[in-house]
Each structure stands twice: as C-alpha cells, then as structure tokens.
Tab-separated table of C-alpha atoms in Angstrom:
chain	number	residue	atom	x	y	z
A	21	MET	CA	75.646	66.311	-73.336
A	22	PRO	CA	76.128	70.562	-72.001
A	23	THR	CA	76.855	70.755	-68.360
A	24	GLU	CA	75.144	72.220	-65.828
A	25	LYS	CA	76.107	75.879	-64.688
A	26	PRO	CA	76.774	77.447	-61.435
A	27	THR	CA	75.247	80.574	-60.321
A	28	ASN	CA	77.437	82.565	-58.678
A	29	ARG	CA	75.234	82.277	-55.234
A	30	ARG	CA	75.104	78.632	-55.962
A	31	GLY	CA	78.837	78.055	-56.050
A	32	VAL	CA	79.441	79.829	-53.207
A	33	ALA	CA	77.357	78.284	-51.403
A	34	VAL	CA	79.440	75.043	-52.374
A	35	VAL	CA	82.614	76.708	-51.705
A	36	ALA	CA	81.464	77.919	-48.008
A	37	ALA	CA	80.418	73.553	-47.801
A	38	LEU	CA	83.924	72.580	-48.571
A	39	MET	CA	85.783	75.118	-45.895
A	40	LEU	CA	83.343	73.694	-43.808
A	41	GLY	CA	84.709	70.340	-44.569
A	42	ALA	CA	87.973	70.953	-44.637
A	43	PHE	CA	87.606	72.804	-40.899
A	44	ALA	CA	86.080	69.536	-39.839
A	45	PHE	CA	88.442	67.533	-41.326
A	46	ASN	CA	91.807	69.365	-40.151
A	47	THR	CA	89.931	69.866	-36.761
A	48	THR	CA	89.529	65.610	-36.641
A	49	GLU	CA	93.449	65.199	-37.108
A	50	ASN	CA	94.693	67.199	-34.852
A	51	LEU	CA	91.979	66.769	-31.897
A	52	PRO	CA	93.700	63.942	-30.244
A	53	ILE	CA	96.999	67.036	-29.527
A	54	GLY	CA	94.443	69.066	-26.527
A	55	ILE	CA	92.849	65.750	-25.809
A	56	LEU	CA	95.829	63.176	-25.057
A	57	LYS	CA	95.465	62.476	-21.328
A	58	LEU	CA	92.266	62.089	-20.930
A	59	MET	CA	92.550	59.919	-23.444
A	60	ALA	CA	95.242	57.806	-22.048
A	61	ASP	CA	93.466	57.434	-18.900
A	62	ASP	CA	90.213	56.634	-20.399
A	63	LEU	CA	91.812	54.034	-22.851
A	64	ASP	CA	94.204	52.831	-20.275
A	65	ARG	CA	97.264	53.927	-22.965
A	66	SER	CA	100.271	56.048	-22.695
A	67	LEU	CA	100.550	59.093	-24.063
A	68	SER	CA	102.981	58.099	-26.702
A	69	ALA	CA	100.596	55.289	-28.143
A	70	ILE	CA	98.147	58.050	-28.301
A	71	GLY	CA	100.472	60.329	-30.239
A	72	LEU	CA	100.676	57.308	-32.977
A	73	LEU	CA	96.691	58.569	-33.368
A	74	VAL	CA	98.172	61.984	-34.752
A	75	SER	CA	100.945	60.500	-36.769
A	76	GLY	CA	99.840	57.852	-37.806
A	77	TYR	CA	97.364	60.045	-39.296
A	78	GLY	CA	99.407	62.137	-41.318
A	79	LEU	CA	101.994	59.166	-42.517
A	80	THR	CA	98.081	58.075	-43.696
A	81	VAL	CA	97.394	61.184	-45.876
A	82	ALA	CA	101.027	61.383	-47.227
A	83	LEU	CA	100.938	57.662	-48.665
A	84	VAL	CA	97.862	57.488	-50.440
A	85	SER	CA	96.830	60.639	-51.563
A	86	VAL	CA	98.218	60.426	-55.381
A	87	PRO	CA	97.012	56.363	-54.928
A	88	ILE	CA	93.428	57.336	-54.364
A	89	ALA	CA	93.305	60.558	-56.596
A	90	ARG	CA	94.352	58.720	-59.204
A	91	LEU	CA	92.208	55.153	-58.246
A	92	THR	CA	88.878	57.775	-58.307
A	93	ARG	CA	89.727	60.351	-61.240
A	94	SER	CA	87.333	59.306	-63.520
A	95	VAL	CA	83.804	59.589	-60.095
A	96	PRO	CA	81.563	61.526	-60.547
A	97	ARG	CA	83.185	65.255	-57.604
A	98	ARG	CA	79.979	65.590	-56.364
A	99	LEU	CA	79.287	61.216	-55.624
A	100	VAL	CA	82.744	61.468	-53.878
A	101	LEU	CA	82.531	64.739	-52.413
A	102	CYS	CA	79.550	63.158	-50.653
A	103	ALA	CA	80.990	59.993	-50.137
A	104	LEU	CA	84.018	61.662	-48.377
A	105	LEU	CA	81.610	63.930	-45.950
A	106	ALA	CA	79.497	60.825	-45.006
A	107	ALA	CA	83.147	58.938	-44.341
A	108	LEU	CA	83.937	61.445	-41.779
A	109	LEU	CA	80.421	61.244	-40.049
A	110	LEU	CA	80.474	57.442	-39.511
A	111	ALA	CA	84.014	57.615	-38.811
A	112	SER	CA	83.819	60.048	-35.817
A	113	VAL	CA	80.984	58.348	-34.390
A	114	VAL	CA	82.626	55.134	-33.804
A	115	SER	CA	85.819	57.205	-32.646
A	116	ALA	CA	83.065	58.154	-29.930
A	117	LEU	CA	80.795	55.368	-29.118
A	118	VAL	CA	83.725	52.466	-29.869
A	119	SER	CA	85.830	52.223	-26.327
A	120	SER	CA	88.669	50.400	-28.176
A	121	TYR	CA	91.931	51.574	-29.279
A	122	TRP	CA	92.696	49.714	-32.040
A	123	VAL	CA	89.088	50.843	-32.994
A	124	LEU	CA	89.634	54.431	-32.583
A	125	MET	CA	92.725	53.644	-34.741
A	126	GLY	CA	90.838	52.456	-37.932
A	127	ALA	CA	88.057	54.691	-37.339
A	128	ARG	CA	91.013	57.466	-37.545
A	129	LEU	CA	92.972	55.826	-41.043
A	130	VAL	CA	89.396	55.845	-42.829
A	131	THR	CA	89.131	59.482	-41.466
A	132	ALA	CA	92.474	60.169	-42.790
A	133	VAL	CA	92.510	58.095	-46.807
A	134	ALA	CA	88.824	60.495	-46.903
A	135	GLN	CA	90.607	63.185	-45.495
A	136	ALA	CA	93.471	62.548	-48.224
A	137	LEU	CA	91.123	62.754	-51.151
A	138	PHE	CA	89.041	65.502	-49.621
A	139	TRP	CA	91.700	67.942	-49.838
A	140	ALA	CA	93.035	66.587	-53.545
A	141	VAL	CA	89.428	66.981	-55.226
A	142	MET	CA	88.017	69.976	-53.573
A	143	GLY	CA	90.265	72.654	-54.635
A	144	PRO	CA	89.525	71.853	-58.635
A	145	VAL	CA	85.677	71.495	-57.723
A	146	ALA	CA	85.647	74.881	-56.166
A	147	VAL	CA	87.574	76.830	-59.400
A	148	GLY	CA	85.851	74.624	-61.434
A	149	LEU	CA	82.802	77.146	-60.260
A	150	PHE	CA	84.191	80.174	-60.770
A	151	PRO	CA	85.702	82.010	-63.608
A	152	PRO	CA	89.833	81.460	-63.811
A	153	GLN	CA	90.651	84.474	-63.042
A	154	VAL	CA	89.620	84.121	-60.049
A	155	ARG	CA	90.848	80.683	-59.056
A	156	GLY	CA	93.367	82.155	-56.607
A	157	ARG	CA	90.897	84.057	-54.296
A	158	VAL	CA	88.766	80.690	-54.740
A	159	ILE	CA	92.231	78.497	-53.290
A	160	GLY	CA	92.750	81.138	-50.885
A	161	ALA	CA	88.807	81.248	-49.226
A	162	LEU	CA	89.641	76.990	-49.369
A	163	SER	CA	93.110	77.878	-47.230
A	164	VAL	CA	91.147	79.559	-44.687
A	165	GLY	CA	88.005	77.031	-44.028
A	166	GLY	CA	91.672	74.646	-43.296
A	167	SER	CA	93.963	77.584	-41.232
A	168	ALA	CA	90.647	78.156	-38.773
A	169	ALA	CA	91.082	74.892	-37.539
A	170	LEU	CA	94.383	75.126	-35.374
A	171	VAL	CA	92.972	78.557	-33.854
A	172	LEU	CA	89.242	77.484	-33.674
A	173	GLY	CA	88.843	73.764	-33.683
A	174	VAL	CA	91.699	72.285	-31.730
A	175	PRO	CA	91.339	74.778	-29.061
A	176	GLY	CA	87.664	74.180	-29.169
A	177	GLY	CA	87.364	71.096	-29.106
A	178	THR	CA	90.069	70.648	-26.364
A	179	TRP	CA	88.085	73.495	-24.263
A	180	LEU	CA	84.865	70.932	-24.718
A	181	GLY	CA	86.871	66.987	-23.715
A	182	GLN	CA	87.640	69.050	-21.005
A	183	HIS	CA	83.962	70.136	-19.360
A	184	THR	CA	82.631	66.966	-20.718
A	185	SER	CA	84.543	64.028	-22.232
A	186	TRP	CA	86.420	63.249	-24.818
A	187	GLN	CA	84.413	61.929	-27.226
A	188	VAL	CA	81.525	64.983	-27.568
A	189	PRO	CA	84.370	66.539	-29.423
A	190	PHE	CA	84.577	63.685	-31.723
A	191	LEU	CA	80.719	63.778	-32.303
A	192	VAL	CA	80.509	67.483	-32.343
A	193	VAL	CA	83.268	67.941	-35.214
A	194	GLY	CA	81.504	65.008	-37.349
A	195	ALA	CA	78.599	66.204	-37.419
A	196	LEU	CA	80.054	69.271	-38.804
A	197	ALA	CA	79.713	66.642	-42.112
A	198	VAL	CA	75.824	67.336	-42.215
A	199	PRO	CA	75.697	70.769	-43.768
A	200	ALA	CA	78.207	69.901	-45.677
A	201	PHE	CA	76.915	67.440	-47.031
A	202	ALA	CA	73.278	68.320	-47.915
A	203	VAL	CA	75.006	71.318	-49.253
A	204	ILE	CA	76.969	69.536	-51.909
A	205	ALA	CA	74.879	67.018	-52.207
A	206	THR	CA	71.804	69.147	-53.695
A	207	ALA	CA	74.134	72.403	-54.673
A	208	LEU	CA	76.743	71.334	-56.897
A	209	PRO	CA	76.255	70.437	-60.228
A	210	THR	CA	76.778	66.973	-61.965
A	211	SER	CA	79.748	66.689	-64.370
A	212	ARG	CA	82.502	64.760	-65.059
A	213	PRO	CA	85.969	64.861	-62.872
A	214	GLU	CA	87.855	65.431	-66.591
A	215	GLU	CA	85.318	68.207	-67.782
A	216	GLY	CA	86.232	72.189	-66.894
A	217	HIS	CA	88.644	74.794	-67.381
A	218	ALA	CA	90.156	73.242	-63.571
A	219	ALA	CA	90.648	69.769	-64.537
A	220	HIS	CA	94.108	70.062	-65.824
A	221	GLY	CA	97.085	72.697	-65.436
A	222	VAL	CA	96.799	76.363	-67.648
A	223	ARG	CA	100.552	75.921	-68.990
A	224	PRO	CA	101.867	71.951	-68.023
A	225	ASP	CA	105.113	72.106	-66.960
A	226	LYS	CA	106.572	69.457	-65.525
A	227	ARG	CA	109.856	71.228	-63.988
A	228	ARG	CA	107.572	74.317	-62.216
A	229	PHE	CA	105.885	71.233	-60.844
A	230	VAL	CA	108.778	69.515	-59.413
A	231	VAL	CA	110.355	72.941	-57.952
A	232	VAL	CA	106.895	73.442	-56.288
A	233	LEU	CA	107.034	70.826	-54.574
A	234	SER	CA	110.618	70.359	-53.792
A	235	VAL	CA	109.309	74.337	-52.166
A	236	THR	CA	106.714	72.818	-50.199
A	237	ALA	CA	108.580	69.477	-48.816
A	238	LEU	CA	111.457	71.891	-47.409
A	239	THR	CA	109.312	74.602	-45.857
A	240	VAL	CA	107.174	72.278	-44.251
A	241	THR	CA	110.089	69.749	-43.092
A	242	GLY	CA	111.988	73.130	-42.150
A	243	VAL	CA	109.230	75.088	-39.633
A	244	PHE	CA	108.318	71.246	-38.325
A	245	THR	CA	111.894	70.868	-37.665
A	246	GLY	CA	112.106	73.838	-34.895
A	247	TYR	CA	108.098	74.459	-34.352
A	248	THR	CA	107.413	70.790	-32.763
A	249	TYR	CA	109.817	71.677	-30.093
A	250	ILE	CA	108.660	76.346	-29.719
A	251	SER	CA	106.028	75.835	-26.545
A	252	GLN	CA	110.217	74.013	-24.983
A	253	PHE	CA	111.917	77.360	-26.938
A	254	LEU	CA	109.764	80.160	-25.683
A	255	VAL	CA	109.643	78.747	-22.253
A	256	ASP	CA	113.320	77.647	-21.736
A	257	GLU	CA	115.221	80.118	-24.216
A	258	SER	CA	112.951	83.214	-24.651
A	259	GLY	CA	112.048	83.636	-20.701
A	260	PHE	CA	108.741	83.308	-21.188
A	261	SER	CA	105.793	81.495	-18.721
A	262	GLU	CA	104.031	78.564	-19.287
A	263	ALA	CA	100.819	80.163	-18.886
A	264	SER	CA	101.821	82.653	-21.854
A	265	VAL	CA	102.784	80.400	-24.420
A	266	SER	CA	99.275	79.338	-24.943
A	267	THR	CA	98.448	82.724	-25.879
A	268	LEU	CA	101.807	83.208	-28.340
A	269	LEU	CA	100.392	80.376	-30.070
A	270	LEU	CA	96.766	81.920	-30.665
A	271	VAL	CA	98.513	84.812	-32.130
A	272	LEU	CA	100.524	82.565	-34.059
A	273	GLY	CA	97.338	80.825	-35.453
A	274	VAL	CA	95.044	83.742	-35.897
A	275	THR	CA	98.020	85.959	-37.716
A	276	GLY	CA	98.555	82.418	-40.145
A	277	ILE	CA	94.332	83.084	-41.021
A	278	ILE	CA	95.207	86.706	-41.238
A	279	GLY	CA	98.130	86.120	-43.636
A	280	VAL	CA	95.620	83.576	-46.043
A	281	THR	CA	93.108	86.016	-46.450
A	282	VAL	CA	95.806	88.472	-47.658
A	283	TYR	CA	97.754	86.383	-49.952
A	284	GLY	CA	94.525	84.624	-50.814
A	285	ARG	CA	93.214	88.023	-52.471
A	286	LEU	CA	96.663	88.602	-54.348
A	287	LEU	CA	97.614	85.160	-55.564
A	288	ASP	CA	95.825	85.514	-58.984
A	289	ARG	CA	98.085	89.240	-59.589
A	290	PHE	CA	100.807	88.399	-57.930
A	291	PRO	CA	101.274	84.471	-57.923
A	292	ARG	CA	104.982	84.247	-57.911
A	293	ALA	CA	105.418	86.852	-55.296
A	294	THR	CA	102.543	85.583	-52.771
A	295	LEU	CA	105.013	82.096	-52.876
A	296	THR	CA	108.562	83.996	-52.657
A	297	LEU	CA	107.387	86.461	-50.151
A	298	PRO	CA	105.953	83.931	-47.021
A	299	VAL	CA	108.836	81.484	-47.654
A	300	ALA	CA	111.386	84.701	-46.579
A	301	THR	CA	109.540	85.580	-44.145
A	302	GLN	CA	109.451	81.728	-43.314
A	303	ALA	CA	113.344	81.782	-43.427
A	304	VAL	CA	113.123	85.351	-41.060
A	305	ALA	CA	111.246	83.752	-38.075
A	306	LEU	CA	113.405	80.900	-38.029
A	307	LEU	CA	116.366	82.218	-38.309
A	308	GLY	CA	116.132	85.262	-36.145
A	309	LEU	CA	114.456	82.560	-33.235
A	310	TYR	CA	117.872	81.018	-33.741
A	311	ALA	CA	119.808	84.070	-33.373
A	312	ALA	CA	117.768	86.056	-31.255
A	313	GLY	CA	115.449	84.369	-29.411
A	314	GLY	CA	116.303	85.043	-26.015
A	315	SER	CA	114.836	88.678	-26.458
A	316	ARG	CA	110.788	88.109	-25.687
A	317	ALA	CA	110.162	91.434	-27.813
A	318	VAL	CA	111.939	89.582	-30.577
A	319	ALA	CA	110.624	86.573	-30.378
A	320	THR	CA	107.108	87.477	-30.629
A	321	VAL	CA	107.860	89.354	-33.762
A	322	MET	CA	109.120	86.259	-35.073
A	323	ILE	CA	106.070	84.200	-33.821
A	324	VAL	CA	104.118	86.548	-36.073
A	325	PHE	CA	106.156	86.370	-38.561
A	326	LEU	CA	106.018	82.638	-38.073
A	327	GLY	CA	102.182	82.443	-38.696
A	328	ALA	CA	101.962	84.436	-41.544
A	329	SER	CA	104.012	82.450	-43.635
A	330	LEU	CA	103.459	78.525	-43.240
A	331	GLY	CA	99.857	78.655	-43.905
A	332	PRO	CA	100.463	81.077	-47.149
A	333	ILE	CA	103.018	78.915	-48.255
A	334	PHE	CA	101.037	75.786	-48.662
A	335	MET	CA	98.379	78.262	-50.264
A	336	ALA	CA	100.332	79.296	-52.711
A	337	THR	CA	101.943	75.500	-53.783
A	338	GLN	CA	98.610	74.372	-54.052
A	339	SER	CA	97.331	77.462	-56.133
A	340	GLN	CA	100.591	77.324	-58.129
A	341	VAL	CA	100.690	73.109	-58.522
A	342	MET	CA	97.170	73.579	-59.763
A	343	TYR	CA	98.506	75.827	-62.565
A	344	VAL	CA	101.451	74.628	-63.806
A	345	ALA	CA	100.177	70.541	-63.459
A	346	PRO	CA	101.754	68.252	-65.592
A	347	GLY	CA	98.605	65.959	-65.653
A	348	ARG	CA	95.380	66.325	-63.692
A	349	THR	CA	95.632	68.815	-60.846
A	350	GLU	CA	93.594	66.660	-58.202
A	351	THR	CA	96.486	64.719	-58.881
A	352	ALA	CA	98.812	67.763	-58.485
A	353	ILE	CA	97.607	68.677	-55.440
A	354	ALA	CA	97.600	65.096	-53.989
A	355	ALA	CA	101.180	65.202	-54.383
A	356	ASN	CA	101.607	68.175	-52.775
A	357	GLY	CA	99.128	67.143	-49.682
A	358	ALA	CA	101.680	64.083	-49.638
A	359	ALA	CA	104.845	66.780	-49.956
A	360	PHE	CA	103.083	68.682	-46.874
A	361	ASN	CA	102.364	65.885	-44.987
A	362	SER	CA	105.932	63.884	-45.669
A	363	GLY	CA	107.271	67.136	-44.322
A	364	VAL	CA	105.011	67.416	-41.011
A	365	ALA	CA	106.567	64.234	-40.669
A	366	ALA	CA	110.048	64.518	-41.535
A	367	GLY	CA	110.477	67.529	-39.554
A	368	ALA	CA	109.466	66.429	-36.239
A	369	LEU	CA	111.911	63.283	-37.095
A	370	ALA	CA	114.920	65.549	-37.955
A	371	GLY	CA	114.226	67.582	-34.464
A	372	SER	CA	114.066	64.572	-32.126
A	373	LEU	CA	117.020	63.791	-33.714
A	374	LEU	CA	118.732	66.825	-33.578
A	375	LEU	CA	117.339	68.326	-30.235
A	376	PRO	CA	119.811	66.348	-28.185
A	377	LEU	CA	122.900	66.799	-30.833
A	378	LEU	CA	122.523	70.552	-30.861
A	379	GLY	CA	119.580	71.955	-28.426
A	380	VAL	CA	116.196	73.719	-28.882
A	381	ARG	CA	118.022	76.574	-30.666
A	382	GLY	CA	119.793	74.364	-33.250
A	383	THR	CA	116.461	72.499	-34.259
A	384	PHE	CA	115.415	76.636	-35.159
A	385	LEU	CA	119.124	76.652	-37.117
A	386	VAL	CA	118.139	74.142	-39.353
A	387	GLY	CA	114.914	74.601	-40.218
A	388	GLY	CA	115.877	77.824	-41.284
A	389	LEU	CA	118.861	76.706	-43.497
A	390	MET	CA	115.709	74.269	-44.887
A	391	THR	CA	113.878	77.453	-45.721
A	392	LEU	CA	116.681	79.167	-47.326
A	393	ALA	CA	117.418	76.173	-49.427
A	394	ALA	CA	113.781	76.553	-50.634
A	395	LEU	CA	113.845	79.996	-51.557
A	396	GLY	CA	116.998	79.364	-53.341
A	397	LEU	CA	115.049	77.128	-55.810
A	398	LEU	CA	112.064	79.859	-56.073
A	399	LEU	CA	114.852	82.736	-57.134
A	400	GLU	CA	117.109	80.918	-59.259
A	401	GLU	CA	113.658	79.568	-60.895
A	402	HIS	CA	112.582	83.458	-61.212
A	403	LEU	CA	116.093	84.356	-63.422
A	404	PRO	CA	116.469	84.999	-66.409
A	405	GLY	CA	116.198	82.316	-69.001
A	406	ARG	CA	115.092	79.897	-65.899
A	407	GLY	CA	111.042	80.501	-66.984
A	408	GLU	CA	111.272	80.614	-71.245
A	409	ARG	CA	109.378	77.762	-72.529
A	410	ARG	CA	109.872	76.189	-76.221
A	411	PRO	CA	108.277	78.418	-79.412
A	412	GLY	CA	104.611	77.457	-79.881
A	413	ALA	CA	104.139	76.536	-75.808
A	414	ALA	CA	102.070	79.556	-75.120
A	415	ALA	CA	100.113	79.469	-77.693
A	416	ALA	CA	98.456	76.285	-75.666
A	417	ALA	CA	97.128	77.892	-72.799
A	418	PRO	CA	93.919	79.537	-72.956
A	419	ALA	CA	92.929	82.103	-74.604
A	420	HIS	CA	91.060	83.851	-71.209
A	421	GLU	CA	94.009	83.234	-69.102
A	422	ASP	CA	95.779	86.840	-68.718
A	423	ALA	CA	99.251	86.465	-69.606
A	424	GLY	CA	100.567	88.589	-66.629
A	425	ALA	CA	99.326	86.687	-64.356
A	426	ARG	CA	102.012	83.525	-64.851
A	427	PRO	CA	103.358	81.978	-61.550
C-alpha cells in the first residue's frame, strides 16, 4: 500500500514541531541547574540531592537509548512521537504538582526515557520527509532546537522560577509539548518505521560507525572534563568577576547556536570537514585555555571557539551515523546519544578526580588531549586507503545519492 507523501509545508511543520520538542526535552533535562537552591529549600533536600535529578536523568538516557530504540523499532513513528510528547507533558505536571522528592525523581526518569527515544526517532522521521540530498540541513535544523535550550530555555526557566516558584518553569516547558503534539498528530504521515530512505544507512560501514561513536565519546568526555569547572576557571585563572561569567557563558551558548546553524548548511556538501573542523577547534579551545587562559582576551576567544565546537560536533556525528549506520538509523542515533550522555557523565567524573591532583587548568589539558585523540582518529580515517571499499560496495548505494557527499 503506498505511503502518503507529505507536502513541503507539512514537512516543515513537522520539523518545527520536532525542534520545539527537542527544545522542551533539553530544557527539562537541565532546568534544575538554574533553580537548584529553590528546589532544595522547598523540598528540604541538599543541593547534591537535587543535583542527582540532573545526573540521574543523563545516566538514564545513556542506559536506555539503544534498548528502547530496538524495542520500539516496529511501532509507527507518529504514535511513538505523540506518546513521548504526552509523557513529557504528564511528567512535567506531576513534577510541578506533587511536592515529593521521590515522585519528582520518578517523573524525571520517565521523561529521561521519553527523551532517549525522542532523540533516536526524530532524526530519521524528519529526514524522511525531504529529499536525501538535504538531510544535513534537516539535521542542522533539529540541532538548533536542542542547542537553544541551554541559551534560552534554562536561563528563561531560571528567571521564571526566581520570580514565581520552581514549579512554574516545569509547567511552562511541559506545555510546549501540546503544540508539538498537535502538529505531529495531524501533519506527520502514517507509515511503517522501516519505510523510506531514512530508515537505513545510505552506505553502511561498521568501521566508520565505530569511529564516529568513538569521536563522540572522546570529544564529549574531553570537553566536560574541563567545562564542568568553567566558572571556577574563569574566576580563579582568568580573573573575571563572578558577574561576568554569566555573560561569557551566554556568549558561549549563542556562539553554539550560530555554529550549528552555519555547519548545518554545509553538512551535505562537506560531511567530513564539518566534523573534523569543530573537533580541531575544540582541541584548540581546551588547550588554549590551559596554556594561556590567564589572559582575559585569550580566554574570551577560546570560549568562542569552544561554543562553536561542541554543538556542531554532535550534529555532525548524528548526520554521519545516519549515513553509515550498519542497521536501522534510529538504533545508530540512539547509540550516538548514549555515547554523548556517557561522555557527559564520564567527563564530570574525570574532572572531579583530576581537580585535586592537577588543579582546574589541568582538567582542560586532559580534556584537550582527549579531543586530540578524537582528531587523530578522524585524520587516520582520511588517509589514503582507509576509506576504500570492497569491490561492488558502492553499487549498493541508492542511485540518487551524490557520490561526492560521502562522510
């Protein structure tokens, strides 16, 4: 039975709804960071206990991403996405209305499971609505939605919580699921998950897939080894005032959105360069902060480099794992998401262990060396002969793919 084909207008509407959903999920994940003390005082818990609401969330995403993607691989995507957005709304309402730490923890774990699957399926769904040659631009658009959460969502939720109560931001973010749900339910065509060009990798390559996952893990672990202590670094090492740190972090976030937007438009034309270049600039940023971060001018430039790196790296790896996925693309994206969230946790842990041994500058040195290792993997992959395929492999690729746009 032929699958209903969306118009461009319906495709754009679905992508906009998915961007809104990504913004809501990412904001929810990090929202307690900005209202930590408000929540701790109201729930009569320590700051570290409230912090577990964030770390437990990320760990859950890392653990369940691949299993839940495999478990739901045959369920229609419109049903899956609507169920996930409904879960976000209900969990947000429960979080705001029930003044119990453990109920809040349970609601956040439910949201974390929903986010893990949402990120796994939204890429293939969105890409499948458009021609294959613009898949990079579609992935780039989705990444803008996720990146905006740290620049707009968390600061906005913090401001709202400080002027009302910590529960209100949860309700507002949960309410964002409603318009996203309505668009997905009405505009996304009904189709089987395995249908369409986005369901499977264009040029399956298990070795390349492992390399990309390794790059994700190394770069994220590396950046969070130092970034976890960026505020302390900017005050103690660079000599900025505490009031200036929030401005610098805003610059970092805005630079990230700009970077994702620019790189997203280039993913289809330069898939290898749009991963290699931000990995290189991240290495420069981390090692530059270590070597010369005592200068305010150098630290500011390195913050810009750092902001222009992490978001584009994850976006580029998402695009590439879809291209070289050895199986279904949602499972590949789930594996990349698991690598990302594992890297966040591992980086924060590594930083906490290294801080008393090497000081805050040393955490950036170690993070930079990890990023250099990721860059080495990419450069080795680009050496002559490393990308060669067995005879006849290229013939298996769809005829409509541009042979010049191989990741």
